[in-house]
PDB file of C-alpha atoms in Angstrom:
ATOM      1  CA  UNK Y   1      15.981   6.062   6.942  1.00 59.00           C
ATOM      2  CA  UNK Y   2      17.262   2.781   5.477  1.00 60.00           C
ATOM      3  CA  UNK Y   3      14.375   0.780   7.162  1.00 66.00           C
ATOM      4  CA  UNK Y   4      11.904   3.344   5.845  1.00 70.00           C
ATOM      5  CA  UNK Y   5      12.906   3.130   2.224  1.00 67.00           C
ATOM      6  CA  UNK Y   6      12.947  -0.439   2.578  1.00 71.00           C
ATOM      7  CA  UNK Y   7       9.395  -0.326   4.113  1.00 77.00           C
ATOM      8  CA  UNK Y   8       8.370   1.595   1.283  1.00 78.00           C
ATOM      9  CA  UNK Y   9      10.217  -0.380  -1.401  1.00 78.00           C
ATOM     10  CA  UNK Y  10       8.251  -3.712   0.152  1.00 83.00           C
ATOM     11  CA  UNK Y  11       4.985  -2.223  -0.212  1.00 86.00           C
ATOM     12  CA  UNK Y  12       5.697  -0.421  -3.825  1.00 88.00           C
ATOM     13  CA  UNK Y  13       6.894  -4.409  -4.916  1.00 90.00           C
ATOM     14  CA  UNK Y  14       3.885  -5.925  -3.082  1.00 92.00           C
ATOM     15  CA  UNK Y  15       1.425  -3.498  -5.111  1.00 93.00           C
ATOM     16  CA  UNK Y  16       3.338  -3.870  -8.362  1.00 94.00           C
ATOM     17  CA  UNK Y  17       3.156  -7.597  -8.202  1.00 95.00           C
ATOM     18  CA  UNK Y  18      -0.568  -7.912  -7.191  1.00 95.00           C
ATOM     19  CA  UNK Y  19      -1.185  -5.441 -10.552  1.00 95.00           C
ATOM     20  CA  UNK Y  20       0.698  -7.850 -12.687  1.00 95.00           C
ATOM     21  CA  UNK Y  21      -1.068 -10.941 -11.161  1.00 96.00           C
ATOM     22  CA  UNK Y  22      -4.676  -9.201 -11.341  1.00 95.00           C
ATOM     23  CA  UNK Y  23      -3.574  -8.266 -15.093  1.00 95.00           C
ATOM     24  CA  UNK Y  24      -2.478 -11.616 -16.345  1.00 95.00           C
ATOM     25  CA  UNK Y  25      -4.063 -14.152 -13.924  1.00 95.00           C
ATOM     26  CA  UNK Y  26      -1.334 -16.525 -13.723  1.00 96.00           C
ATOM     27  CA  UNK Y  27      -1.728 -20.255 -12.107  1.00 97.00           C
ATOM     28  CA  UNK Y  28       0.645 -19.840  -9.439  1.00 97.00           C
ATOM     29  CA  UNK Y  29       2.270 -23.074  -7.762  1.00 97.00           C
ATOM     30  CA  UNK Y  30       4.391 -22.153  -4.402  1.00 95.00           C
ATOM     31  CA  UNK Y  31       6.720 -24.522  -3.369  1.00 94.00           C
ATOM     32  CA  UNK Y  32       7.932 -24.450   0.462  1.00 92.00           C
ATOM     33  CA  UNK Y  33       9.137 -27.142   2.974  1.00 89.00           C
ATOM     34  CA  UNK Y  34      12.557 -28.180   4.141  1.00 84.00           C
ATOM     35  CA  UNK Y  35      13.103 -30.595   1.361  1.00 85.00           C
ATOM     36  CA  UNK Y  36      14.609 -30.105  -2.198  1.00 86.00           C
ATOM     37  CA  UNK Y  37      12.408 -27.349  -2.967  1.00 89.00           C
ATOM     38  CA  UNK Y  38      14.826 -25.906  -5.891  1.00 87.00           C
ATOM     39  CA  UNK Y  39      14.655 -29.573  -7.589  1.00 89.00           C
ATOM     40  CA  UNK Y  40      10.970 -29.602  -6.901  1.00 92.00           C
ATOM     41  CA  UNK Y  41      10.716 -26.374  -8.567  1.00 92.00           C
ATOM     42  CA  UNK Y  42      12.925 -27.108 -11.719  1.00 91.00           C
ATOM     43  CA  UNK Y  43      10.886 -30.355 -12.029  1.00 94.00           C
ATOM     44  CA  UNK Y  44       7.398 -28.967 -11.883  1.00 95.00           C
ATOM     45  CA  UNK Y  45       8.758 -26.458 -14.276  1.00 94.00           C
ATOM     46  CA  UNK Y  46       9.773 -28.857 -17.093  1.00 93.00           C
ATOM     47  CA  UNK Y  47       6.625 -30.685 -16.770  1.00 95.00           C
ATOM     48  CA  UNK Y  48       4.013 -27.722 -16.819  1.00 96.00           C
ATOM     49  CA  UNK Y  49       6.098 -25.978 -19.582  1.00 94.00           C
ATOM     50  CA  UNK Y  50       4.991 -28.900 -21.927  1.00 94.00           C
ATOM     51  CA  UNK Y  51       1.703 -27.949 -22.140  1.00 95.00           C
ATOM     52  CA  UNK Y  52       1.625 -24.261 -21.021  1.00 96.00           C
ATOM     53  CA  UNK Y  53       3.835 -20.989 -20.980  1.00 96.00           C
ATOM     54  CA  UNK Y  54       5.620 -21.293 -17.734  1.00 96.00           C
ATOM     55  CA  UNK Y  55       7.749 -19.096 -15.723  1.00 95.00           C
ATOM     56  CA  UNK Y  56       9.911 -19.763 -12.385  1.00 92.00           C
ATOM     57  CA  UNK Y  57      12.388 -18.172  -9.937  1.00 87.00           C
ATOM     58  CA  UNK Y  58      15.611 -17.283 -11.710  1.00 76.00           C
ATOM     59  CA  UNK Y  59      17.621 -18.462  -8.425  1.00 73.00           C
ATOM     60  CA  UNK Y  60      16.458 -19.542  -4.841  1.00 70.00           C
ATOM     61  CA  UNK Y  61      14.816 -16.783  -2.849  1.00 72.00           C
ATOM     62  CA  UNK Y  62      17.254 -15.522  -0.147  1.00 69.00           C
ATOM     63  CA  UNK Y  63      15.867 -12.132   0.218  1.00 74.00           C
ATOM     64  CA  UNK Y  64      12.338 -10.948   0.402  1.00 82.00           C
ATOM     65  CA  UNK Y  65      12.060  -8.799  -2.761  1.00 85.00           C
ATOM     66  CA  UNK Y  66      13.180 -11.644  -5.130  1.00 85.00           C
ATOM     67  CA  UNK Y  67      10.088 -13.202  -5.377  1.00 90.00           C
ATOM     68  CA  UNK Y  68       7.960 -10.123  -6.515  1.00 92.00           C
ATOM     69  CA  UNK Y  69      10.711  -9.035  -8.709  1.00 91.00           C
ATOM     70  CA  UNK Y  70      10.272 -12.601 -10.471  1.00 92.00           C
ATOM     71  CA  UNK Y  71       6.653 -11.734 -10.828  1.00 94.00           C
ATOM     72  CA  UNK Y  72       6.888  -8.737 -12.408  1.00 93.00           C
ATOM     73  CA  UNK Y  73       9.598 -10.001 -14.637  1.00 90.00           C
ATOM     74  CA  UNK Y  74      12.836  -8.191 -13.473  1.00 86.00           C
ATOM     75  CA  UNK Y  75      16.151 -10.294 -13.693  1.00 78.00           C
ATOM     76  CA  UNK Y  76      18.028  -7.428 -11.256  1.00 76.00           C
ATOM     77  CA  UNK Y  77      17.871  -6.007  -7.853  1.00 77.00           C
ATOM     78  CA  UNK Y  78      17.743  -2.296  -8.023  1.00 78.00           C
ATOM     79  CA  UNK Y  79      20.474  -0.821  -6.123  1.00 73.00           C
ATOM     80  CA  UNK Y  80      19.611   2.702  -6.312  1.00 78.00           C
ATOM     81  CA  UNK Y  81      16.737   5.031  -5.741  1.00 80.00           C
ATOM     82  CA  UNK Y  82      16.616   6.114  -9.681  1.00 85.00           C
ATOM     83  CA  UNK Y  83      16.888   2.271 -10.532  1.00 83.00           C
ATOM     84  CA  UNK Y  84      13.866   1.845  -8.376  1.00 84.00           C
ATOM     85  CA  UNK Y  85      11.993   4.692 -10.002  1.00 88.00           C
ATOM     86  CA  UNK Y  86      12.861   3.097 -13.476  1.00 89.00           C
ATOM     87  CA  UNK Y  87      11.665  -0.278 -12.615  1.00 89.00           C
ATOM     88  CA  UNK Y  88       8.339   1.043 -11.137  1.00 91.00           C
ATOM     89  CA  UNK Y  89       7.498   3.286 -14.038  1.00 93.00           C
ATOM     90  CA  UNK Y  90       8.576   0.514 -16.622  1.00 92.00           C
ATOM     91  CA  UNK Y  91       6.409  -2.282 -14.687  1.00 93.00           C
ATOM     92  CA  UNK Y  92       3.372   0.050 -14.662  1.00 93.00           C
ATOM     93  CA  UNK Y  93       3.622   0.819 -18.668  1.00 94.00           C
ATOM     94  CA  UNK Y  94       3.923  -2.847 -19.222  1.00 92.00           C
ATOM     95  CA  UNK Y  95       0.828  -3.341 -16.800  1.00 91.00           C
ATOM     96  CA  UNK Y  96      -0.972  -0.651 -18.986  1.00 92.00           C
ATOM     97  CA  UNK Y  97       0.165  -1.643 -22.510  1.00 93.00           C
ATOM     98  CA  UNK Y  98       0.774  -5.509 -22.403  1.00 92.00           C
ATOM     99  CA  UNK Y  99      -2.164  -7.734 -23.489  1.00 93.00           C
ATOM    100  CA  UNK Y 100      -3.077 -10.246 -20.811  1.00 93.00           C
ATOM    101  CA  UNK Y 101      -1.112 -13.388 -20.690  1.00 92.00           C
ATOM    102  CA  UNK Y 102      -2.246 -16.418 -19.003  1.00 94.00           C
ATOM    103  CA  UNK Y 103       0.749 -18.494 -17.901  1.00 96.00           C
ATOM    104  CA  UNK Y 104       1.745 -20.817 -15.098  1.00 97.00           C
ATOM    105  CA  UNK Y 105       4.268 -19.077 -12.388  1.00 96.00           C
ATOM    106  CA  UNK Y 106       6.566 -21.901 -10.473  1.00 96.00           C
ATOM    107  CA  UNK Y 107       7.615 -20.316  -7.521  1.00 95.00           C
ATOM    108  CA  UNK Y 108       9.955 -21.361  -4.859  1.00 92.00           C
ATOM    109  CA  UNK Y 109       9.334 -20.130  -1.335  1.00 89.00           C
ATOM    110  CA  UNK Y 110      11.524 -21.595   0.662  1.00 75.00           C
ATOM    111  CA  UNK Y 111      13.986 -20.965   2.877  1.00 59.00           C
ATOM    112  CA  UNK Y 112      12.114 -17.821   4.217  1.00 59.00           C
ATOM    113  CA  UNK Y 113      11.747 -16.240   7.547  1.00 62.00           C
ATOM    114  CA  UNK Y 114       8.065 -16.486   9.051  1.00 66.00           C
ATOM    115  CA  UNK Y 115       7.343 -12.948   7.946  1.00 73.00           C
ATOM    116  CA  UNK Y 116       8.813 -13.199   4.627  1.00 85.00           C
ATOM    117  CA  UNK Y 117       6.779 -16.410   3.806  1.00 87.00           C
ATOM    118  CA  UNK Y 118       3.654 -14.674   4.769  1.00 88.00           C
ATOM    119  CA  UNK Y 119       4.629 -11.356   2.820  1.00 90.00           C
ATOM    120  CA  UNK Y 120       4.851 -14.003  -0.074  1.00 92.00           C
ATOM    121  CA  UNK Y 121       1.837 -15.802   0.199  1.00 92.00           C
ATOM    122  CA  UNK Y 122      -0.159 -12.393   0.579  1.00 93.00           C
ATOM    123  CA  UNK Y 123       1.230 -11.320  -2.617  1.00 94.00           C
ATOM    124  CA  UNK Y 124       0.684 -14.777  -4.720  1.00 95.00           C
ATOM    125  CA  UNK Y 125      -2.091 -16.288  -3.049  1.00 95.00           C
ATOM    126  CA  UNK Y 126      -1.034 -19.522  -4.721  1.00 96.00           C
ATOM    127  CA  UNK Y 127      -3.599 -21.797  -6.412  1.00 96.00           C
ATOM    128  CA  UNK Y 128      -1.616 -24.777  -5.110  1.00 96.00           C
ATOM    129  CA  UNK Y 129       1.543 -25.162  -2.615  1.00 95.00           C
ATOM    130  CA  UNK Y 130       3.882 -27.985  -2.997  1.00 94.00           C
ATOM    131  CA  UNK Y 131       5.198 -29.132   0.337  1.00 93.00           C
ATOM    132  CA  UNK Y 132       8.645 -30.643   0.350  1.00 91.00           C
ATOM    133  CA  UNK Y 133       9.734 -32.401   3.520  1.00 87.00           C
ATOM    134  CA  UNK Y 134       8.639 -30.736   6.603  1.00 85.00           C
ATOM    135  CA  UNK Y 135       6.014 -28.152   6.822  1.00 84.00           C
ATOM    136  CA  UNK Y 136       7.055 -24.696   7.817  1.00 81.00           C
ATOM    137  CA  UNK Y 137       5.176 -23.740  11.434  1.00 79.00           C
ATOM    138  CA  UNK Y 138       4.230 -21.013  10.095  1.00 78.00           C
ATOM    139  CA  UNK Y 139       2.387 -22.278   7.115  1.00 86.00           C
ATOM    140  CA  UNK Y 140      -1.557 -22.077   7.579  1.00 86.00           C
ATOM    141  CA  UNK Y 141      -2.547 -25.422   6.003  1.00 83.00           C
ATOM    142  CA  UNK Y 142      -6.109 -24.821   6.087  1.00 86.00           C
ATOM    143  CA  UNK Y 143      -5.717 -21.993   4.000  1.00 92.00           C
ATOM    144  CA  UNK Y 144      -4.471 -23.363   0.766  1.00 94.00           C
ATOM    145  CA  UNK Y 145      -4.819 -26.504  -1.475  1.00 94.00           C
ATOM    146  CA  UNK Y 146      -1.635 -28.442  -0.767  1.00 94.00           C
ATOM    147  CA  UNK Y 147       0.247 -31.400  -2.101  1.00 94.00           C
ATOM    148  CA  UNK Y 148       3.178 -32.998  -0.353  1.00 92.00           C
ATOM    149  CA  UNK Y 149       6.210 -34.452  -1.762  1.00 91.00           C
ATOM    150  CA  UNK Y 150       7.824 -36.355   1.203  1.00 87.00           C
ATOM    151  CA  UNK Y 151      10.668 -38.107  -0.148  1.00 82.00           C
ATOM    152  CA  UNK Y 152      13.471 -36.097  -1.718  1.00 80.00           C
ATOM    153  CA  UNK Y 153      15.089 -38.516  -4.227  1.00 86.00           C
ATOM    154  CA  UNK Y 154      15.051 -37.124  -7.906  1.00 87.00           C
ATOM    155  CA  UNK Y 155      13.096 -40.180  -8.807  1.00 89.00           C
ATOM    156  CA  UNK Y 156      10.342 -39.493  -6.433  1.00 91.00           C
ATOM    157  CA  UNK Y 157      10.146 -35.620  -7.329  1.00 92.00           C
ATOM    158  CA  UNK Y 158       9.490 -36.486 -10.837  1.00 93.00           C
ATOM    159  CA  UNK Y 159       6.953 -38.940 -10.388  1.00 92.00           C
ATOM    160  CA  UNK Y 160       5.082 -36.372  -8.005  1.00 94.00           C
ATOM    161  CA  UNK Y 161       5.518 -33.492 -10.817  1.00 94.00           C
ATOM    162  CA  UNK Y 162       3.932 -35.581 -12.986  1.00 95.00           C
ATOM    163  CA  UNK Y 163       0.850 -36.072 -10.682  1.00 94.00           C
ATOM    164  CA  UNK Y 164       1.156 -32.207 -10.410  1.00 95.00           C
ATOM    165  CA  UNK Y 165       0.821 -31.971 -14.353  1.00 95.00           C
ATOM    166  CA  UNK Y 166      -1.954 -34.400 -14.457  1.00 95.00           C
ATOM    167  CA  UNK Y 167      -3.716 -31.965 -11.976  1.00 95.00           C
ATOM    168  CA  UNK Y 168      -3.649 -29.467 -14.793  1.00 95.00           C
ATOM    169  CA  UNK Y 169      -4.090 -31.464 -17.743  1.00 94.00           C
ATOM    170  CA  UNK Y 170      -0.704 -32.021 -18.724  1.00 94.00           C
ATOM    171  CA  UNK Y 171      -0.225 -35.148 -21.257  1.00 93.00           C
ATOM    172  CA  UNK Y 172       2.181 -37.478 -19.578  1.00 90.00           C
ATOM    173  CA  UNK Y 173       3.834 -38.768 -22.298  1.00 93.00           C
ATOM    174  CA  UNK Y 174       5.597 -35.431 -23.585  1.00 91.00           C
ATOM    175  CA  UNK Y 175       6.286 -34.697 -19.557  1.00 92.00           C
ATOM    176  CA  UNK Y 176       7.956 -37.915 -19.125  1.00 92.00           C
ATOM    177  CA  UNK Y 177      10.114 -37.321 -22.316  1.00 90.00           C
ATOM    178  CA  UNK Y 178      11.306 -33.973 -21.019  1.00 89.00           C
ATOM    179  CA  UNK Y 179      12.234 -35.440 -17.580  1.00 90.00           C
ATOM    180  CA  UNK Y 180      14.575 -37.762 -19.238  1.00 86.00           C
ATOM    181  CA  UNK Y 181      16.613 -34.754 -20.579  1.00 83.00           C
ATOM    182  CA  UNK Y 182      15.873 -31.989 -17.853  1.00 80.00           C
ATOM    183  CA  UNK Y 183      18.540 -29.692 -17.472  1.00 71.00           C
ATOM    184  CA  UNK Y 184      18.522 -28.370 -13.888  1.00 67.00           C
ATOM    185  CA  UNK Y 185      18.724 -24.866 -13.525  1.00 61.00           C
ATOM    186  CA  UNK Y 186      22.428 -23.751 -12.875  1.00 62.00           C
ATOM    187  CA  UNK Y 187      24.203 -23.520  -9.785  1.00 68.00           C
ATOM    188  CA  UNK Y 188      25.043 -20.135  -8.472  1.00 74.00           C
ATOM    189  CA  UNK Y 189      28.723 -20.781  -8.542  1.00 81.00           C
ATOM    190  CA  UNK Y 190      29.313 -22.283 -12.243  1.00 83.00           C
ATOM    191  CA  UNK Y 191      32.911 -23.203 -14.021  1.00 85.00           C
ATOM    192  CA  UNK Y 192      33.702 -22.741 -17.794  1.00 87.00           C
ATOM    193  CA  UNK Y 193      36.858 -23.276 -19.783  1.00 87.00           C
ATOM    194  CA  UNK Y 194      38.481 -20.052 -21.022  1.00 84.00           C
ATOM    195  CA  UNK Y 195      41.278 -18.806 -23.174  1.00 79.00           C
ATOM    196  CA  UNK Y 196      44.381 -19.920 -23.324  1.00 79.00           C
ATOM    197  CA  UNK Y 197      43.415 -22.639 -20.901  1.00 82.00           C
ATOM    198  CA  UNK Y 198      42.292 -20.410 -18.452  1.00 86.00           C
ATOM    199  CA  UNK Y 199      39.522 -21.526 -15.543  1.00 88.00           C
ATOM    200  CA  UNK Y 200      36.479 -19.014 -15.471  1.00 88.00           C
ATOM    201  CA  UNK Y 201      34.489 -19.180 -11.979  1.00 89.00           C
ATOM    202  CA  UNK Y 202      31.176 -17.715 -12.441  1.00 89.00           C
ATOM    203  CA  UNK Y 203      30.375 -16.308  -9.099  1.00 86.00           C
ATOM    204  CA  UNK Y 204      27.613 -13.635 -10.377  1.00 86.00           C
ATOM    205  CA  UNK Y 205      24.025 -13.491  -8.941  1.00 82.00           C
ATOM    206  CA  UNK Y 206      20.543 -12.067 -10.022  1.00 79.00           C
ATOM    207  CA  UNK Y 207      19.282 -10.619  -6.754  1.00 72.00           C
ATOM    208  CA  UNK Y 208      21.339 -11.772  -3.859  1.00 73.00           C
ATOM    209  CA  UNK Y 209      25.203 -11.975  -4.153  1.00 76.00           C
ATOM    210  CA  UNK Y 210      27.100 -15.145  -3.236  1.00 78.00           C
ATOM    211  CA  UNK Y 211      29.230 -14.499   0.007  1.00 81.00           C
ATOM    212  CA  UNK Y 212      32.890 -14.187  -0.934  1.00 82.00           C
ATOM    213  CA  UNK Y 213      33.947 -16.553   1.836  1.00 83.00           C
ATOM    214  CA  UNK Y 214      31.974 -19.375   0.142  1.00 82.00           C
ATOM    215  CA  UNK Y 215      33.319 -18.993  -3.118  1.00 85.00           C
ATOM    216  CA  UNK Y 216      37.015 -18.510  -1.901  1.00 84.00           C
ATOM    217  CA  UNK Y 217      36.489 -21.854   0.081  1.00 84.00           C
ATOM    218  CA  UNK Y 218      35.235 -23.478  -3.023  1.00 83.00           C
ATOM    219  CA  UNK Y 219      38.079 -22.577  -5.469  1.00 84.00           C
ATOM    220  CA  UNK Y 220      41.020 -22.480  -3.182  1.00 84.00           C
ATOM    221  CA  UNK Y 221      41.866 -26.194  -4.026  1.00 83.00           C
ATOM    222  CA  UNK Y 222      42.258 -24.986  -7.683  1.00 83.00           C
ATOM    223  CA  UNK Y 223      46.088 -25.123  -8.924  1.00 85.00           C
ATOM    224  CA  UNK Y 224      47.632 -21.584  -9.491  1.00 86.00           C
ATOM    225  CA  UNK Y 225      47.133 -17.637  -8.531  1.00 89.00           C
ATOM    226  CA  UNK Y 226      43.460 -16.699  -8.296  1.00 89.00           C
ATOM    227  CA  UNK Y 227      41.916 -13.060  -9.584  1.00 90.00           C
ATOM    228  CA  UNK Y 228      38.612 -12.003  -8.436  1.00 89.00           C
ATOM    229  CA  UNK Y 229      37.076  -9.410 -10.406  1.00 88.00           C
ATOM    230  CA  UNK Y 230      34.987  -7.371  -8.433  1.00 87.00           C
ATOM    231  CA  UNK Y 231      33.886  -3.827  -7.309  1.00 81.00           C
ATOM    232  CA  UNK Y 232      33.561  -4.994  -3.736  1.00 80.00           C
ATOM    233  CA  UNK Y 233      35.519  -3.263  -0.654  1.00 79.00           C
ATOM    234  CA  UNK Y 234      37.410  -6.584   0.173  1.00 78.00           C
ATOM    235  CA  UNK Y 235      39.694  -6.032   3.262  1.00 76.00           C
ATOM    236  CA  UNK Y 236      41.534  -9.307   3.383  1.00 80.00           C
ATOM    237  CA  UNK Y 237      42.354 -12.423   0.989  1.00 85.00           C
ATOM    238  CA  UNK Y 238      44.198 -15.602   1.143  1.00 84.00           C
ATOM    239  CA  UNK Y 239      47.799 -15.270  -0.317  1.00 85.00           C
ATOM    240  CA  UNK Y 240      47.130 -16.626  -3.651  1.00 87.00           C
ATOM    241  CA  UNK Y 241      44.102 -14.365  -4.275  1.00 89.00           C
ATOM    242  CA  UNK Y 242      44.076 -10.829  -5.786  1.00 86.00           C
ATOM    243  CA  UNK Y 243      41.215  -8.491  -6.491  1.00 86.00           C
ATOM    244  CA  UNK Y 244      40.767  -6.422  -9.859  1.00 84.00           C
ATOM    245  CA  UNK Y 245      38.024  -4.035 -10.630  1.00 82.00           C
ATOM    246  CA  UNK Y 246      36.168  -4.070 -13.827  1.00 77.00           C
ATOM    247  CA  UNK Y 247      37.833  -1.100 -14.806  1.00 73.00           C
ATOM    248  CA  UNK Y 248      41.135  -2.550 -14.481  1.00 76.00           C
ATOM    249  CA  UNK Y 249      41.407  -5.792 -16.497  1.00 78.00           C
ATOM    250  CA  UNK Y 250      45.203  -5.732 -17.640  1.00 78.00           C
ATOM    251  CA  UNK Y 251      46.003  -8.490 -15.097  1.00 79.00           C
ATOM    252  CA  UNK Y 252      43.748 -10.832 -16.590  1.00 83.00           C
ATOM    253  CA  UNK Y 253      46.717 -12.712 -18.574  1.00 83.00           C
ATOM    254  CA  UNK Y 254      48.895 -13.618 -15.614  1.00 84.00           C
ATOM    255  CA  UNK Y 255      46.126 -15.628 -13.848  1.00 89.00           C
ATOM    256  CA  UNK Y 256      45.242 -19.093 -14.560  1.00 89.00           C
ATOM    257  CA  UNK Y 257      41.872 -18.704 -12.509  1.00 91.00           C
ATOM    258  CA  UNK Y 258      39.733 -15.581 -13.234  1.00 89.00           C
ATOM    259  CA  UNK Y 259      36.593 -15.265 -10.740  1.00 90.00           C
ATOM    260  CA  UNK Y 260      33.921 -12.816 -11.675  1.00 90.00           C
ATOM    261  CA  UNK Y 261      31.358 -11.225  -9.206  1.00 90.00           C
ATOM    262  CA  UNK Y 262      28.656  -8.938  -9.455  1.00 85.00           C
ATOM    263  CA  UNK Y 263      25.156  -8.659 -11.084  1.00 82.00           C
ATOM    264  CA  UNK Y 264      24.999 -11.200 -14.161  1.00 82.00           C
ATOM    265  CA  UNK Y 265      23.419  -8.897 -16.322  1.00 80.00           C
ATOM    266  CA  UNK Y 266      26.500  -6.340 -15.757  1.00 83.00           C
ATOM    267  CA  UNK Y 267      29.437  -9.176 -16.314  1.00 84.00           C
ATOM    268  CA  UNK Y 268      27.445 -10.953 -19.157  1.00 84.00           C
ATOM    269  CA  UNK Y 269      29.607  -9.302 -21.785  1.00 85.00           C
ATOM    270  CA  UNK Y 270      32.641  -9.754 -19.865  1.00 85.00           C
ATOM    271  CA  UNK Y 271      31.816 -13.806 -19.198  1.00 85.00           C
ATOM    272  CA  UNK Y 272      31.139 -14.181 -22.981  1.00 86.00           C
ATOM    273  CA  UNK Y 273      34.621 -12.877 -23.655  1.00 83.00           C
ATOM    274  CA  UNK Y 274      36.647 -14.781 -21.105  1.00 84.00           C
ATOM    275  CA  UNK Y 275      34.868 -18.055 -22.042  1.00 86.00           C
ATOM    276  CA  UNK Y 276      35.183 -17.454 -25.912  1.00 80.00           C
ATOM    277  CA  UNK Y 277      31.500 -17.241 -26.510  1.00 73.00           C
ATOM    278  CA  UNK Y 278      30.725 -20.558 -24.365  1.00 70.00           C
ATOM    279  CA  UNK Y 279      28.765 -18.832 -21.516  1.00 72.00           C
ATOM    280  CA  UNK Y 280      25.163 -19.866 -21.184  1.00 69.00           C
TER     281      UNK Y 280
END
């Protein structure tokens, strides 16, 4: 049953994404390969946004639904059937009522399994595919216009991004200025100072949760006991870690390190409070 629901969701998202693309006719740039695809996404986004309205992935696409959700403008992964219904209805309403809005879409498509990459390419039919590093063996090189970034240094990626901008008529001078002060999209785990000298660890997500083991490994070296705010069911933790649900936050004052997990949209207000308004 779960596989059937997933298959239906896959096709619904594909149809909605194609409707959105047909309505707004964005110029789509896909980024694939074994190299620094996330950095390339951010740099190319910075260049193109100097001349055109531009969108890009909110985070690296680790699950197949993340890319079509980006296309339709959703920053959340629906977790219930009811939420899927709301997402579908809202997207259809926007397709009907919103005026056509031509823009650029910069979409990181790596890493991806073979069938997932084919699914994404079928949805997007990119105007240009940027290849960072090695070409995935399943990528049909004869079907798309491609542009290669063979080196992974940030300097080389910036130079290549300027070349991509020139392809689409972007003035190189403001683009170069933008690249001098580029702020790369935040890492998936972020750190903020909190109230009363506390250390706040933002381990929230848009589409796909970070593995708890990876979060623990990263913050274990921090001094003091750690409180993990999450609604997950966790069987065991290291001795200096404790769980706390979103409904029971009385323990916060007793811990110098606070780790927040869950959907970013659900935890935004909590993170704003914990960081005294410094959360971005």
